[in-house]
XYZ file of C-alpha atoms in Angstrom:
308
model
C 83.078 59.385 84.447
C 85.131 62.675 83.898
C 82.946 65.155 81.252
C 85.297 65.712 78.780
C 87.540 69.257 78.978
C 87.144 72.391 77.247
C 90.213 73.540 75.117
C 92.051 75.800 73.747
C 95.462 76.478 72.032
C 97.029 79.494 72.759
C 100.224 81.121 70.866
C 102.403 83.559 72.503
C 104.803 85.729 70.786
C 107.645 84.455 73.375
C 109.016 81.408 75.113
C 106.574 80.347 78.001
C 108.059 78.686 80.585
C 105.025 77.821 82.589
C 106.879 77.017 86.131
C 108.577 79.921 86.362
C 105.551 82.097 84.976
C 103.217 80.302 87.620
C 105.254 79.813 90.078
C 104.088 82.769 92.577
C 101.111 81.144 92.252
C 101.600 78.138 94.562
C 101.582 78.018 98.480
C 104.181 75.732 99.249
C 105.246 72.583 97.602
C 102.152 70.977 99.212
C 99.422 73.630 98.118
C 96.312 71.621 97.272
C 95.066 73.872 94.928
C 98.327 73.582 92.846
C 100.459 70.919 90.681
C 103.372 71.382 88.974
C 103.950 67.943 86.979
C 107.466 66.391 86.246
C 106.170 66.449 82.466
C 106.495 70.824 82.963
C 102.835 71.187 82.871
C 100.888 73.408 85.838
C 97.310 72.234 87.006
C 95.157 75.208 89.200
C 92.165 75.056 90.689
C 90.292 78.210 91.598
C 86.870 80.332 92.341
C 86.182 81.858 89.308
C 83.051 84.459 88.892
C 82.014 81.539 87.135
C 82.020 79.056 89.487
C 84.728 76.270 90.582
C 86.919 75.385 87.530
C 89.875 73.601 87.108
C 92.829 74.821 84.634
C 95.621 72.276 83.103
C 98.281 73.963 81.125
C 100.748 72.311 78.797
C 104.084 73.530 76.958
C 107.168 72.100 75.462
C 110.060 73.289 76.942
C 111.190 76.301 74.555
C 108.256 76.908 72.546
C 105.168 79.378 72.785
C 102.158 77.366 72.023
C 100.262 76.801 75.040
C 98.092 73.733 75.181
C 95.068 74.485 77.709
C 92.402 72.413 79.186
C 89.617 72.957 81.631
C 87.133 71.694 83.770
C 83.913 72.704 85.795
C 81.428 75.522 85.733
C 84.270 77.985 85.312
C 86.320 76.238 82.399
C 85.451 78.712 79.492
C 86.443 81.687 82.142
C 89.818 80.180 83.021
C 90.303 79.347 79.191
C 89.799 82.763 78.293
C 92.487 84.003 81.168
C 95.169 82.118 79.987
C 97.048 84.857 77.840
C 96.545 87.612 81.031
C 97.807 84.508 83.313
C 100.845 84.264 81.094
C 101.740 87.805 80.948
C 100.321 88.573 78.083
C 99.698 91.921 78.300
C 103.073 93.345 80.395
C 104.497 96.114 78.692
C 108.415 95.589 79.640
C 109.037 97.664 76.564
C 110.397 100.902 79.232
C 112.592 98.552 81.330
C 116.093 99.335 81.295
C 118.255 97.621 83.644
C 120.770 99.593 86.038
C 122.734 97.267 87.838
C 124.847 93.900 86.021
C 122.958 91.261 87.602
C 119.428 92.434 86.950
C 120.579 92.755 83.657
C 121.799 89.401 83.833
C 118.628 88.162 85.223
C 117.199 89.630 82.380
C 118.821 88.107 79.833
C 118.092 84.864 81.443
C 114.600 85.343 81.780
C 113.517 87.359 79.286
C 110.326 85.251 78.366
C 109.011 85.949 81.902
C 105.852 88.801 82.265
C 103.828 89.604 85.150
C 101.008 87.247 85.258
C 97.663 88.610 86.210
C 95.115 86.464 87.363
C 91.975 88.563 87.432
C 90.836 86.909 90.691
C 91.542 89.251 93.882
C 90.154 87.322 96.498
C 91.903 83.846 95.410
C 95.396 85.614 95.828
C 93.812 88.080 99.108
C 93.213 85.500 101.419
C 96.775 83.521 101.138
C 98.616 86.839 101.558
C 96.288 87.823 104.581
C 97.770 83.898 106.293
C 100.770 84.840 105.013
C 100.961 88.293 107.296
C 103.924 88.377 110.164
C 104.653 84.803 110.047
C 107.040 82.459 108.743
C 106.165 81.007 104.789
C 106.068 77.075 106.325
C 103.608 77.954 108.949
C 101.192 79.700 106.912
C 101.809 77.462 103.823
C 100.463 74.784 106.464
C 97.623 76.897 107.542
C 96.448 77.493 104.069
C 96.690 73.597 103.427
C 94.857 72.744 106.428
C 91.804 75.347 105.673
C 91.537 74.864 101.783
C 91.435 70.746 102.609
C 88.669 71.153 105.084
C 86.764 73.746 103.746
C 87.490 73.704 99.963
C 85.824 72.285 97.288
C 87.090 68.980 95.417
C 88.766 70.605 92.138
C 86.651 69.228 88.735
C 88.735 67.029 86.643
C 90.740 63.935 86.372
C 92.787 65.277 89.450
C 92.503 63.673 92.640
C 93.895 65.381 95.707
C 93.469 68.408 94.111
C 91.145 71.377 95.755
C 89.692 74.422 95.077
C 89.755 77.089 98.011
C 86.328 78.039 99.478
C 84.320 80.739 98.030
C 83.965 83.709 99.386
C 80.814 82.050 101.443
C 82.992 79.414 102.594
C 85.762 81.690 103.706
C 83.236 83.533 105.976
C 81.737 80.920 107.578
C 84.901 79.177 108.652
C 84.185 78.930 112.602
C 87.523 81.107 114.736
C 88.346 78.037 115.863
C 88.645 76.252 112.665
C 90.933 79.066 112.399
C 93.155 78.857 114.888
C 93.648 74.842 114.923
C 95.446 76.451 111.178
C 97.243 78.383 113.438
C 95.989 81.867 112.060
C 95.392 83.934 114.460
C 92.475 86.461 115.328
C 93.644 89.795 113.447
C 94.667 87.577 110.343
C 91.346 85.900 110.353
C 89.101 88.241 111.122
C 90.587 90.085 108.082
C 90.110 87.340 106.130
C 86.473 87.003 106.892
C 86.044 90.292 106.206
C 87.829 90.614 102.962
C 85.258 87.556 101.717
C 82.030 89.722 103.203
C 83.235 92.251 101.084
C 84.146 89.437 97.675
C 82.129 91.473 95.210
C 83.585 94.846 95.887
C 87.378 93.565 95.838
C 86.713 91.259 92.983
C 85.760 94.705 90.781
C 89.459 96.066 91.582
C 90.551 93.472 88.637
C 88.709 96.246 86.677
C 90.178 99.060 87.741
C 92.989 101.598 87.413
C 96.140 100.138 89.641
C 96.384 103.214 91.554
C 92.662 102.656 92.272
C 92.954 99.025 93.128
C 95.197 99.516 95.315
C 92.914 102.147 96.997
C 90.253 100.239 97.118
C 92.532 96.894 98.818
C 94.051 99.291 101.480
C 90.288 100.414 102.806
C 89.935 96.930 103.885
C 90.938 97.144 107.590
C 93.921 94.527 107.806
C 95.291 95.369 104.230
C 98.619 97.246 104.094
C 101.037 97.657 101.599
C 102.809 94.295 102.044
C 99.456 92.551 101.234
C 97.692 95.053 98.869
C 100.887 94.125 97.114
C 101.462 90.425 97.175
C 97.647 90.388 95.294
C 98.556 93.187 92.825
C 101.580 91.137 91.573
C 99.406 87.987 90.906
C 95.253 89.236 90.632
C 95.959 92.783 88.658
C 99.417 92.558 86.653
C 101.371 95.197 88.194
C 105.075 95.299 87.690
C 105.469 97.797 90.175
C 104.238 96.400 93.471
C 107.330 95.850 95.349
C 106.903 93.298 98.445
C 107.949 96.200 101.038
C 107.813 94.997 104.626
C 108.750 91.565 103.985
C 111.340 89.857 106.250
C 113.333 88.682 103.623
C 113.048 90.766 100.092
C 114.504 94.105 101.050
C 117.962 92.003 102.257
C 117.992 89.449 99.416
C 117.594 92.336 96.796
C 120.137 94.737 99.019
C 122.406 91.786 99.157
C 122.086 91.191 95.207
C 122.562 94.797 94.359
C 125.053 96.176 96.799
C 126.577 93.060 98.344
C 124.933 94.248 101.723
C 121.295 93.632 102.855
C 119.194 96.816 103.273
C 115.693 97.959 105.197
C 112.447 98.663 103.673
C 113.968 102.573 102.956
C 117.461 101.195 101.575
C 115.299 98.961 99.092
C 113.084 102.396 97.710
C 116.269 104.013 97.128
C 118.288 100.966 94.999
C 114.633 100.562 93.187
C 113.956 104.140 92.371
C 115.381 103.840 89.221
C 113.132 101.032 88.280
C 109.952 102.418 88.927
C 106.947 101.314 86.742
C 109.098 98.284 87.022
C 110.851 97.507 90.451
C 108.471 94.869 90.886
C 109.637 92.750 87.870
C 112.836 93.570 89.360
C 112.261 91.774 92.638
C 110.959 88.697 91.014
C 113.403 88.704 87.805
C 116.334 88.320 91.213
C 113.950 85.834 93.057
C 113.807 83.802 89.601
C 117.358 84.164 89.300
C 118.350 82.519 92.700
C 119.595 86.195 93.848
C 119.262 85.516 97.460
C 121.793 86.698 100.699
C 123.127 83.287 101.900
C 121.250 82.394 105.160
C 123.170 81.585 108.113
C 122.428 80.328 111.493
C 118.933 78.371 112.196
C 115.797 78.798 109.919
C 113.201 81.362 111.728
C 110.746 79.229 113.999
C 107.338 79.381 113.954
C 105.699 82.467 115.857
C 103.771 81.804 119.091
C 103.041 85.103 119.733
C 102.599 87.353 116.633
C 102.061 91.036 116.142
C 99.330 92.478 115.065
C 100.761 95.393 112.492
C 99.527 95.753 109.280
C 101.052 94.218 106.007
């Protein structure tokens, strides 16, 4: 028998739209530690300083009261993240939009903030699979490593997993690794990062400017990384995704017409900054993307080694 959940009902001075507000969240349609139900609700499981806990989130479709449950030795610390997870404390009060469709995109979803997690390592390690490789093959990697080595998410959820700890990241064997198809550089950063857990986990406590210091000292971190985990662990709505194959075009393309590089995309965002962040996902939300044409990029059988 399932213990019962702890609860909590939250009330947010905006429309929540949970899938959209979560959605950066999940790996992949099949991401085991994810669910996003028919019903609207989203079900995570994570590695909370806590321990393993399981969070189940609930909200009629345009209305602001947040119905929470949770599970396992880190329920009351997921229960008490909910408002930061729901953007809660974003500031979009300096925002002013300079182009038509952000503006746009704006207007449509204004009820979106910057989530922030609190929980560096659960959005580090992703990112770090996620490096120089196509979003299907490392969605697949990450399924294959949290289903082996994760732990069985508390709760009436079956299926549904927890990634390791920071332990259990570390002692996944290189080969374990590479049957995920993650190479050596990506792993051995990963393995790393988790040896170091307790010093990354304190950025969630610190200034931006010195989180992001103290991500980019880890050998393997760059800016594209350092990034993808500000915009989900620490709240920032400045931590653009440069160095990505595909958000410097897609944003180009939705602002100009014409895809750009990584230095066309910090000129057309200038204007935004504090903000270009919320920029690049307000577009992503907003199905802003340059139509793709010929075949879809294959997975990577030899991969380089730069750092995101």
């Amino acid at each position: 028998m399932v213990p019962g959940p702890l609860t909590r009902r939250w009330r947010s001075d905006r429309e929540i739209a949970l899938r959209a507000q979560l959605g950066v969240f999940r790996r992949g349609s099949g991401d085991p530690t994810s669910r996003f139900g028919v019903d609207g609700t989203v079900t995570r499981a994570a590695q909370t300083p806590e321990g393993v806990g399981t969070l189940h989130l609930a909200c009629r479709v345009g209305e602001s009261v947040v119905h929470a449950q949770a599970w396992g030795p880190g329920a009351q610390w997921l229960l008490e993240s909910v408002p930061a997870l729901l953007g809660a404390y974003d500031d979009p009060s300096g925002f002013v939009t300079h182009h038509d469709v952000v503006a746009q995109a704006w207007r449509r979803f204004a009820h979106w903030r910057v989530p922030r997690s609190g929980l560096v390592l659960d959005a580090l390690v992703p990112a770090v699979i996620e490096q120089k490789v196509t979003g299907q093959e490392a969605f697949a990697g990450y399924r294959r490593l949290v289903r082996r080595f994760g732990t069985p998410a508390p709760g009436p959820f079956p299926g549904l997993m927890a990634p390791p700890t920071a332990a259990g990241w570390a002692a996944i064997p290189s080969w374990a690794w590479l049957q995920a198809s993650v190479d050596g550089a990506r792993s051995q950063t990963a393995v790393r990062a988790a040896g170091y857990a307790g010093r990354l986990e304190e950025a969630a406590s610190l200034s931006l400017a010195e989180a992001h210091r103290r991500l980019r000292a880890l050998p393997g971190v760059g800016v594209w990384t350092a990034a993808e985990v500000a915009q989900r662990a620490l709240g920032d709505p400045d931590s653009v995704s440069f160095g990505d194959y595909h958000v410097a075009k897609d944003i180009g393309w939705a602002l100009t017409g014409t895809p750009v590089d990584d230095e066309g995309l910090a000129e057309l965002l200038e204007p935004y900054r504090g903000h270009r962040y919320r920029v690049q996902q307000l577009l992503g939300l907003a199905g802003q993307r340059r139509p793709r044409r010929g075949a879809r990029m294959a997975p990577r059988t030899h991969l380089p080694t730069r750092v995101r």
